[in-house]
């Protein structure tokens, strides 16, 4: 005689997913991608970005040496109407450019040496209120996202000659960033003066601040 069967074993509950990104780590608008043909067009893109910015905004710039991050920021500074020449802040970590037109100051940060990220940013003693400023950070991936739940992420990709720009020494980044971006301004590639200047730029908004922003206005 068969033994009576016990109740069917219940299926184990599915493990709870823990790898879903936070809301602020997911773009709230589709990314806008455009091709920038020349350094002047990169500065023009910066001026276009400036028209979308307001006090408290955080802009993260990602791109290899010579991609044009400082060139873009120079145009952004022109659009904001700030004082002083915008150059790479590699050796000072951060520069503050006050507004000449009553707008927000521009805080331009090179986060390459900021190993502590947010904590070190707060210790820089910038003599300016970050919530009242437009903050542009180069090399800030994984370091300064906590400055704001909302941010604009700009990724600049060199379409030609990427490998020639780098010299193979990661420590040289802090020594060559100024020259590399300066070469973009003059239309020269540090590795090949005749290389194509084209860049593919992707602009993505994160957080509610950018949920209704018209990033498509940058394409014209």
PDB file of C-alpha atoms in Angstrom:
ATOM      1  CA  UNK A   1       0.000   0.000   0.000  1.00  0.00           C
ATOM      2  CA  UNK A   2       1.392   3.344  -0.983  1.00  0.00           C
ATOM      3  CA  UNK A   3       2.200   5.800   1.728  1.00  0.00           C
ATOM      4  CA  UNK A   4       0.001   8.856   1.523  1.00  0.00           C
ATOM      5  CA  UNK A   5       1.633  11.682  -0.289  1.00  0.00           C
ATOM      6  CA  UNK A   6       2.400  14.773   1.690  1.00  0.00           C
ATOM      7  CA  UNK A   7       1.416  18.206   0.531  1.00  0.00           C
ATOM      8  CA  UNK A   8       3.279  19.448  -2.518  1.00  0.00           C
ATOM      9  CA  UNK A   9       6.337  21.488  -1.612  1.00  0.00           C
ATOM     10  CA  UNK A  10       5.865  25.176  -2.231  1.00  0.00           C
ATOM     11  CA  UNK A  11       8.166  26.728  -4.750  1.00  0.00           C
ATOM     12  CA  UNK A  12      10.867  28.827  -3.150  1.00  0.00           C
ATOM     13  CA  UNK A  13      10.180  32.504  -3.543  1.00  0.00           C
ATOM     14  CA  UNK A  14      12.147  34.156  -6.278  1.00  0.00           C
ATOM     15  CA  UNK A  15      15.141  36.030  -4.910  1.00  0.00           C
ATOM     16  CA  UNK A  16      14.574  39.726  -4.591  1.00  0.00           C
ATOM     17  CA  UNK A  17      16.468  41.731  -7.146  1.00  0.00           C
ATOM     18  CA  UNK A  18      19.025  44.063  -5.696  1.00  0.00           C
ATOM     19  CA  UNK A  19      20.707  45.128  -8.892  1.00  0.00           C
ATOM     20  CA  UNK A  20      18.095  47.606 -10.029  1.00  0.00           C
ATOM     21  CA  UNK A  21      19.515  51.091 -10.266  1.00  0.00           C
ATOM     22  CA  UNK A  22      18.109  53.920  -8.201  1.00  0.00           C
ATOM     23  CA  UNK A  23      15.816  56.301  -9.947  1.00  0.00           C
ATOM     24  CA  UNK A  24      18.558  58.917 -10.147  1.00  0.00           C
ATOM     25  CA  UNK A  25      20.826  56.422 -11.915  1.00  0.00           C
ATOM     26  CA  UNK A  26      18.367  55.946 -14.748  1.00  0.00           C
ATOM     27  CA  UNK A  27      17.961  58.629 -17.385  1.00  0.00           C
ATOM     28  CA  UNK A  28      14.674  60.505 -17.157  1.00  0.00           C
ATOM     29  CA  UNK A  29      14.821  61.598 -20.778  1.00  0.00           C
ATOM     30  CA  UNK A  30      16.136  59.805 -23.850  1.00  0.00           C
ATOM     31  CA  UNK A  31      19.751  60.668 -24.520  1.00  0.00           C
ATOM     32  CA  UNK A  32      20.473  63.216 -27.222  1.00  0.00           C
ATOM     33  CA  UNK A  33      23.364  62.298 -29.501  1.00  0.00           C
ATOM     34  CA  UNK A  34      24.983  64.606 -31.988  1.00  0.00           C
ATOM     35  CA  UNK A  35      28.132  64.863 -34.056  1.00  0.00           C
ATOM     36  CA  UNK A  36      30.385  67.867 -33.502  1.00  0.00           C
ATOM     37  CA  UNK A  37      32.634  68.593 -36.452  1.00  0.00           C
ATOM     38  CA  UNK A  38      34.978  71.327 -35.192  1.00  0.00           C
ATOM     39  CA  UNK A  39      36.249  72.955 -31.984  1.00  0.00           C
ATOM     40  CA  UNK A  40      34.106  76.007 -32.656  1.00  0.00           C
ATOM     41  CA  UNK A  41      31.042  73.788 -32.911  1.00  0.00           C
ATOM     42  CA  UNK A  42      32.008  72.258 -29.565  1.00  0.00           C
ATOM     43  CA  UNK A  43      32.073  75.728 -28.033  1.00  0.00           C
ATOM     44  CA  UNK A  44      28.746  76.453 -29.676  1.00  0.00           C
ATOM     45  CA  UNK A  45      27.347  73.319 -28.068  1.00  0.00           C
ATOM     46  CA  UNK A  46      28.602  74.621 -24.728  1.00  0.00           C
ATOM     47  CA  UNK A  47      26.776  77.889 -25.283  1.00  0.00           C
ATOM     48  CA  UNK A  48      23.633  75.926 -26.091  1.00  0.00           C
ATOM     49  CA  UNK A  49      23.977  73.932 -22.879  1.00  0.00           C
ATOM     50  CA  UNK A  50      24.366  77.147 -20.901  1.00  0.00           C
ATOM     51  CA  UNK A  51      20.919  78.253 -22.046  1.00  0.00           C
ATOM     52  CA  UNK A  52      19.439  75.173 -20.341  1.00  0.00           C
ATOM     53  CA  UNK A  53      21.275  75.562 -17.028  1.00  0.00           C
ATOM     54  CA  UNK A  54      20.271  77.254 -13.795  1.00  0.00           C
ATOM     55  CA  UNK A  55      21.730  77.604 -10.277  1.00  0.00           C
ATOM     56  CA  UNK A  56      22.327  74.269  -8.590  1.00  0.00           C
ATOM     57  CA  UNK A  57      22.817  72.286 -11.790  1.00  0.00           C
ATOM     58  CA  UNK A  58      25.558  69.665 -11.964  1.00  0.00           C
ATOM     59  CA  UNK A  59      27.132  68.834 -15.326  1.00  0.00           C
ATOM     60  CA  UNK A  60      29.450  65.823 -15.567  1.00  0.00           C
ATOM     61  CA  UNK A  61      31.822  65.655 -18.527  1.00  0.00           C
ATOM     62  CA  UNK A  62      33.263  62.317 -19.618  1.00  0.00           C
ATOM     63  CA  UNK A  63      35.845  61.895 -22.353  1.00  0.00           C
ATOM     64  CA  UNK A  64      39.439  60.912 -22.928  1.00  0.00           C
ATOM     65  CA  UNK A  65      42.350  63.310 -23.095  1.00  0.00           C
ATOM     66  CA  UNK A  66      41.868  65.815 -25.872  1.00  0.00           C
ATOM     67  CA  UNK A  67      38.224  64.922 -26.389  1.00  0.00           C
ATOM     68  CA  UNK A  68      37.180  68.539 -25.882  1.00  0.00           C
ATOM     69  CA  UNK A  69      35.838  68.701 -22.330  1.00  0.00           C
ATOM     70  CA  UNK A  70      37.512  72.024 -21.559  1.00  0.00           C
ATOM     71  CA  UNK A  71      36.602  73.382 -24.987  1.00  0.00           C
ATOM     72  CA  UNK A  72      32.960  72.586 -24.259  1.00  0.00           C
ATOM     73  CA  UNK A  73      33.222  74.211 -20.829  1.00  0.00           C
ATOM     74  CA  UNK A  74      34.755  77.320 -22.394  1.00  0.00           C
ATOM     75  CA  UNK A  75      31.673  77.718 -24.570  1.00  0.00           C
ATOM     76  CA  UNK A  76      29.459  77.052 -21.576  1.00  0.00           C
ATOM     77  CA  UNK A  77      31.231  79.829 -19.678  1.00  0.00           C
ATOM     78  CA  UNK A  78      30.694  82.180 -22.613  1.00  0.00           C
ATOM     79  CA  UNK A  79      27.012  81.324 -22.614  1.00  0.00           C
ATOM     80  CA  UNK A  80      26.721  81.948 -18.862  1.00  0.00           C
ATOM     81  CA  UNK A  81      28.580  85.241 -19.188  1.00  0.00           C
ATOM     82  CA  UNK A  82      31.214  84.521 -16.552  1.00  0.00           C
ATOM     83  CA  UNK A  83      34.492  86.274 -15.853  1.00  0.00           C
ATOM     84  CA  UNK A  84      37.907  84.884 -16.679  1.00  0.00           C
ATOM     85  CA  UNK A  85      39.318  82.520 -19.254  1.00  0.00           C
ATOM     86  CA  UNK A  86      38.065  78.966 -18.820  1.00  0.00           C
ATOM     87  CA  UNK A  87      41.038  76.609 -18.856  1.00  0.00           C
ATOM     88  CA  UNK A  88      41.594  73.123 -17.496  1.00  0.00           C
ATOM     89  CA  UNK A  89      41.706  73.261 -13.666  1.00  0.00           C
ATOM     90  CA  UNK A  90      43.972  70.214 -13.438  1.00  0.00           C
ATOM     91  CA  UNK A  91      46.556  71.672 -11.077  1.00  0.00           C
ATOM     92  CA  UNK A  92      44.177  73.698  -8.901  1.00  0.00           C
ATOM     93  CA  UNK A  93      41.349  71.090  -8.889  1.00  0.00           C
ATOM     94  CA  UNK A  94      38.659  73.777  -9.102  1.00  0.00           C
ATOM     95  CA  UNK A  95      38.184  77.297 -10.407  1.00  0.00           C
ATOM     96  CA  UNK A  96      35.316  79.665  -9.715  1.00  0.00           C
ATOM     97  CA  UNK A  97      34.224  82.058 -12.475  1.00  0.00           C
ATOM     98  CA  UNK A  98      31.881  84.772 -11.158  1.00  0.00           C
ATOM     99  CA  UNK A  99      29.068  85.943 -13.368  1.00  0.00           C
ATOM    100  CA  UNK A 100      29.326  89.277 -15.162  1.00  0.00           C
ATOM    101  CA  UNK A 101      25.615  89.377 -15.945  1.00  0.00           C
ATOM    102  CA  UNK A 102      23.979  88.626 -12.609  1.00  0.00           C
ATOM    103  CA  UNK A 103      23.678  84.903 -13.259  1.00  0.00           C
ATOM    104  CA  UNK A 104      25.106  81.916 -11.399  1.00  0.00           C
ATOM    105  CA  UNK A 105      28.878  81.533 -11.077  1.00  0.00           C
ATOM    106  CA  UNK A 106      30.565  78.675 -12.883  1.00  0.00           C
ATOM    107  CA  UNK A 107      32.505  76.202 -10.733  1.00  0.00           C
ATOM    108  CA  UNK A 108      34.822  74.216 -13.001  1.00  0.00           C
ATOM    109  CA  UNK A 109      36.248  71.111 -11.328  1.00  0.00           C
ATOM    110  CA  UNK A 110      38.838  68.562 -12.409  1.00  0.00           C
ATOM    111  CA  UNK A 111      38.024  65.567 -10.212  1.00  0.00           C
ATOM    112  CA  UNK A 112      40.893  63.377 -11.417  1.00  0.00           C
ATOM    113  CA  UNK A 113      42.742  63.861  -8.114  1.00  0.00           C
ATOM    114  CA  UNK A 114      39.657  63.756  -5.918  1.00  0.00           C
ATOM    115  CA  UNK A 115      39.991  60.275  -4.505  1.00  0.00           C
ATOM    116  CA  UNK A 116      37.421  61.031  -1.806  1.00  0.00           C
ATOM    117  CA  UNK A 117      34.795  62.437  -4.147  1.00  0.00           C
ATOM    118  CA  UNK A 118      32.065  64.341  -2.337  1.00  0.00           C
ATOM    119  CA  UNK A 119      33.953  64.778   0.940  1.00  0.00           C
ATOM    120  CA  UNK A 120      36.913  66.383  -0.807  1.00  0.00           C
ATOM    121  CA  UNK A 121      34.626  68.578  -2.909  1.00  0.00           C
ATOM    122  CA  UNK A 122      33.130  70.006   0.280  1.00  0.00           C
ATOM    123  CA  UNK A 123      36.622  70.653   1.684  1.00  0.00           C
ATOM    124  CA  UNK A 124      37.846  72.700  -1.278  1.00  0.00           C
ATOM    125  CA  UNK A 125      36.801  76.003   0.353  1.00  0.00           C
ATOM    126  CA  UNK A 126      35.602  77.476  -2.932  1.00  0.00           C
ATOM    127  CA  UNK A 127      34.119  80.618  -1.340  1.00  0.00           C
ATOM    128  CA  UNK A 128      30.938  80.012  -3.294  1.00  0.00           C
ATOM    129  CA  UNK A 129      27.676  78.218  -2.609  1.00  0.00           C
ATOM    130  CA  UNK A 130      27.406  75.156  -4.820  1.00  0.00           C
ATOM    131  CA  UNK A 131      23.557  75.237  -4.762  1.00  0.00           C
ATOM    132  CA  UNK A 132      23.770  78.775  -6.174  1.00  0.00           C
ATOM    133  CA  UNK A 133      26.280  77.826  -8.869  1.00  0.00           C
ATOM    134  CA  UNK A 134      26.522  75.826 -12.039  1.00  0.00           C
ATOM    135  CA  UNK A 135      29.049  73.064 -11.323  1.00  0.00           C
ATOM    136  CA  UNK A 136      30.889  71.438 -14.231  1.00  0.00           C
ATOM    137  CA  UNK A 137      33.032  68.423 -13.337  1.00  0.00           C
ATOM    138  CA  UNK A 138      35.579  66.706 -15.551  1.00  0.00           C
ATOM    139  CA  UNK A 139      36.682  63.158 -14.645  1.00  0.00           C
ATOM    140  CA  UNK A 140      33.860  62.978 -12.104  1.00  0.00           C
ATOM    141  CA  UNK A 141      32.354  59.564 -12.836  1.00  0.00           C
ATOM    142  CA  UNK A 142      31.750  57.672  -9.593  1.00  0.00           C
ATOM    143  CA  UNK A 143      32.993  60.576  -7.483  1.00  0.00           C
ATOM    144  CA  UNK A 144      30.574  63.496  -7.448  1.00  0.00           C
ATOM    145  CA  UNK A 145      27.131  62.100  -8.303  1.00  0.00           C
ATOM    146  CA  UNK A 146      26.121  62.652  -4.671  1.00  0.00           C
ATOM    147  CA  UNK A 147      26.419  66.390  -5.121  1.00  0.00           C
ATOM    148  CA  UNK A 148      22.949  66.349  -6.640  1.00  0.00           C
ATOM    149  CA  UNK A 149      20.165  63.856  -7.368  1.00  0.00           C
ATOM    150  CA  UNK A 150      19.805  65.660 -10.681  1.00  0.00           C
ATOM    151  CA  UNK A 151      22.628  65.898 -13.146  1.00  0.00           C
ATOM    152  CA  UNK A 152      23.397  66.317 -16.816  1.00  0.00           C
ATOM    153  CA  UNK A 153      25.912  63.812 -18.131  1.00  0.00           C
ATOM    154  CA  UNK A 154      27.829  64.729 -21.283  1.00  0.00           C
ATOM    155  CA  UNK A 155      29.957  62.022 -22.883  1.00  0.00           C
ATOM    156  CA  UNK A 156      32.395  63.055 -25.630  1.00  0.00           C
ATOM    157  CA  UNK A 157      33.765  60.322 -27.864  1.00  0.00           C
ATOM    158  CA  UNK A 158      36.585  60.867 -30.323  1.00  0.00           C
ATOM    159  CA  UNK A 159      35.641  59.115 -33.552  1.00  0.00           C
ATOM    160  CA  UNK A 160      39.146  59.041 -35.057  1.00  0.00           C
ATOM    161  CA  UNK A 161      42.613  58.882 -33.544  1.00  0.00           C
ATOM    162  CA  UNK A 162      41.569  57.944 -30.008  1.00  0.00           C
ATOM    163  CA  UNK A 163      44.551  55.693 -29.362  1.00  0.00           C
ATOM    164  CA  UNK A 164      47.004  58.278 -30.637  1.00  0.00           C
ATOM    165  CA  UNK A 165      45.829  60.779 -28.037  1.00  0.00           C
ATOM    166  CA  UNK A 166      46.887  58.655 -25.082  1.00  0.00           C
ATOM    167  CA  UNK A 167      50.537  58.048 -24.280  1.00  0.00           C
ATOM    168  CA  UNK A 168      49.971  54.841 -22.313  1.00  0.00           C
ATOM    169  CA  UNK A 169      50.868  56.349 -18.925  1.00  0.00           C
ATOM    170  CA  UNK A 170      47.827  56.886 -16.717  1.00  0.00           C
ATOM    171  CA  UNK A 171      49.834  59.204 -14.486  1.00  0.00           C
ATOM    172  CA  UNK A 172      50.419  61.503 -17.404  1.00  0.00           C
ATOM    173  CA  UNK A 173      46.733  62.445 -17.498  1.00  0.00           C
ATOM    174  CA  UNK A 174      47.166  65.206 -14.933  1.00  0.00           C
ATOM    175  CA  UNK A 175      50.156  66.566 -16.809  1.00  0.00           C
ATOM    176  CA  UNK A 176      48.686  66.568 -20.310  1.00  0.00           C
ATOM    177  CA  UNK A 177      45.020  67.432 -19.868  1.00  0.00           C
ATOM    178  CA  UNK A 178      45.587  71.171 -20.353  1.00  0.00           C
ATOM    179  CA  UNK A 179      47.673  70.693 -23.487  1.00  0.00           C
ATOM    180  CA  UNK A 180      45.333  68.052 -24.879  1.00  0.00           C
ATOM    181  CA  UNK A 181      42.235  70.193 -24.638  1.00  0.00           C
ATOM    182  CA  UNK A 182      44.185  73.207 -25.869  1.00  0.00           C
ATOM    183  CA  UNK A 183      45.095  71.197 -28.948  1.00  0.00           C
ATOM    184  CA  UNK A 184      41.411  70.525 -29.549  1.00  0.00           C
ATOM    185  CA  UNK A 185      40.861  74.269 -29.520  1.00  0.00           C
ATOM    186  CA  UNK A 186      43.415  74.792 -32.253  1.00  0.00           C
ATOM    187  CA  UNK A 187      42.191  71.813 -34.249  1.00  0.00           C
ATOM    188  CA  UNK A 188      45.279  69.682 -33.615  1.00  0.00           C
ATOM    189  CA  UNK A 189      45.357  66.155 -32.304  1.00  0.00           C
ATOM    190  CA  UNK A 190      48.299  65.581 -29.927  1.00  0.00           C
ATOM    191  CA  UNK A 191      49.008  62.322 -31.731  1.00  0.00           C
ATOM    192  CA  UNK A 192      48.365  63.407 -35.315  1.00  0.00           C
ATOM    193  CA  UNK A 193      47.949  66.997 -36.417  1.00  0.00           C
ATOM    194  CA  UNK A 194      45.939  65.908 -39.432  1.00  0.00           C
ATOM    195  CA  UNK A 195      43.469  63.660 -37.612  1.00  0.00           C
ATOM    196  CA  UNK A 196      39.734  64.101 -37.927  1.00  0.00           C
ATOM    197  CA  UNK A 197      38.288  66.505 -35.349  1.00  0.00           C
ATOM    198  CA  UNK A 198      34.827  64.956 -35.254  1.00  0.00           C
ATOM    199  CA  UNK A 199      33.352  64.032 -31.896  1.00  0.00           C
ATOM    200  CA  UNK A 200      30.167  62.167 -31.017  1.00  0.00           C
ATOM    201  CA  UNK A 201      28.547  63.837 -28.009  1.00  0.00           C
ATOM    202  CA  UNK A 202      25.830  62.170 -25.943  1.00  0.00           C
ATOM    203  CA  UNK A 203      23.835  64.301 -23.489  1.00  0.00           C
ATOM    204  CA  UNK A 204      21.664  62.546 -20.895  1.00  0.00           C
ATOM    205  CA  UNK A 205      19.593  64.056 -18.111  1.00  0.00           C
ATOM    206  CA  UNK A 206      19.165  62.282 -14.771  1.00  0.00           C
ATOM    207  CA  UNK A 207      16.592  63.156 -12.119  1.00  0.00           C
ATOM    208  CA  UNK A 208      13.362  65.111 -12.105  1.00  0.00           C
ATOM    209  CA  UNK A 209      15.169  68.350 -12.968  1.00  0.00           C
ATOM    210  CA  UNK A 210      15.687  67.089 -16.504  1.00  0.00           C
ATOM    211  CA  UNK A 211      12.439  65.183 -16.966  1.00  0.00           C
ATOM    212  CA  UNK A 212      10.866  67.984 -18.979  1.00  0.00           C
ATOM    213  CA  UNK A 213      13.979  69.722 -20.310  1.00  0.00           C
ATOM    214  CA  UNK A 214      14.162  70.144 -24.052  1.00  0.00           C
ATOM    215  CA  UNK A 215      17.540  68.559 -24.716  1.00  0.00           C
ATOM    216  CA  UNK A 216      16.552  68.140 -28.348  1.00  0.00           C
ATOM    217  CA  UNK A 217      17.029  71.894 -28.698  1.00  0.00           C
ATOM    218  CA  UNK A 218      20.763  71.185 -28.746  1.00  0.00           C
ATOM    219  CA  UNK A 219      20.364  69.580 -32.177  1.00  0.00           C
ATOM    220  CA  UNK A 220      20.220  72.235 -34.844  1.00  0.00           C
TER     221      UNK A 220
END
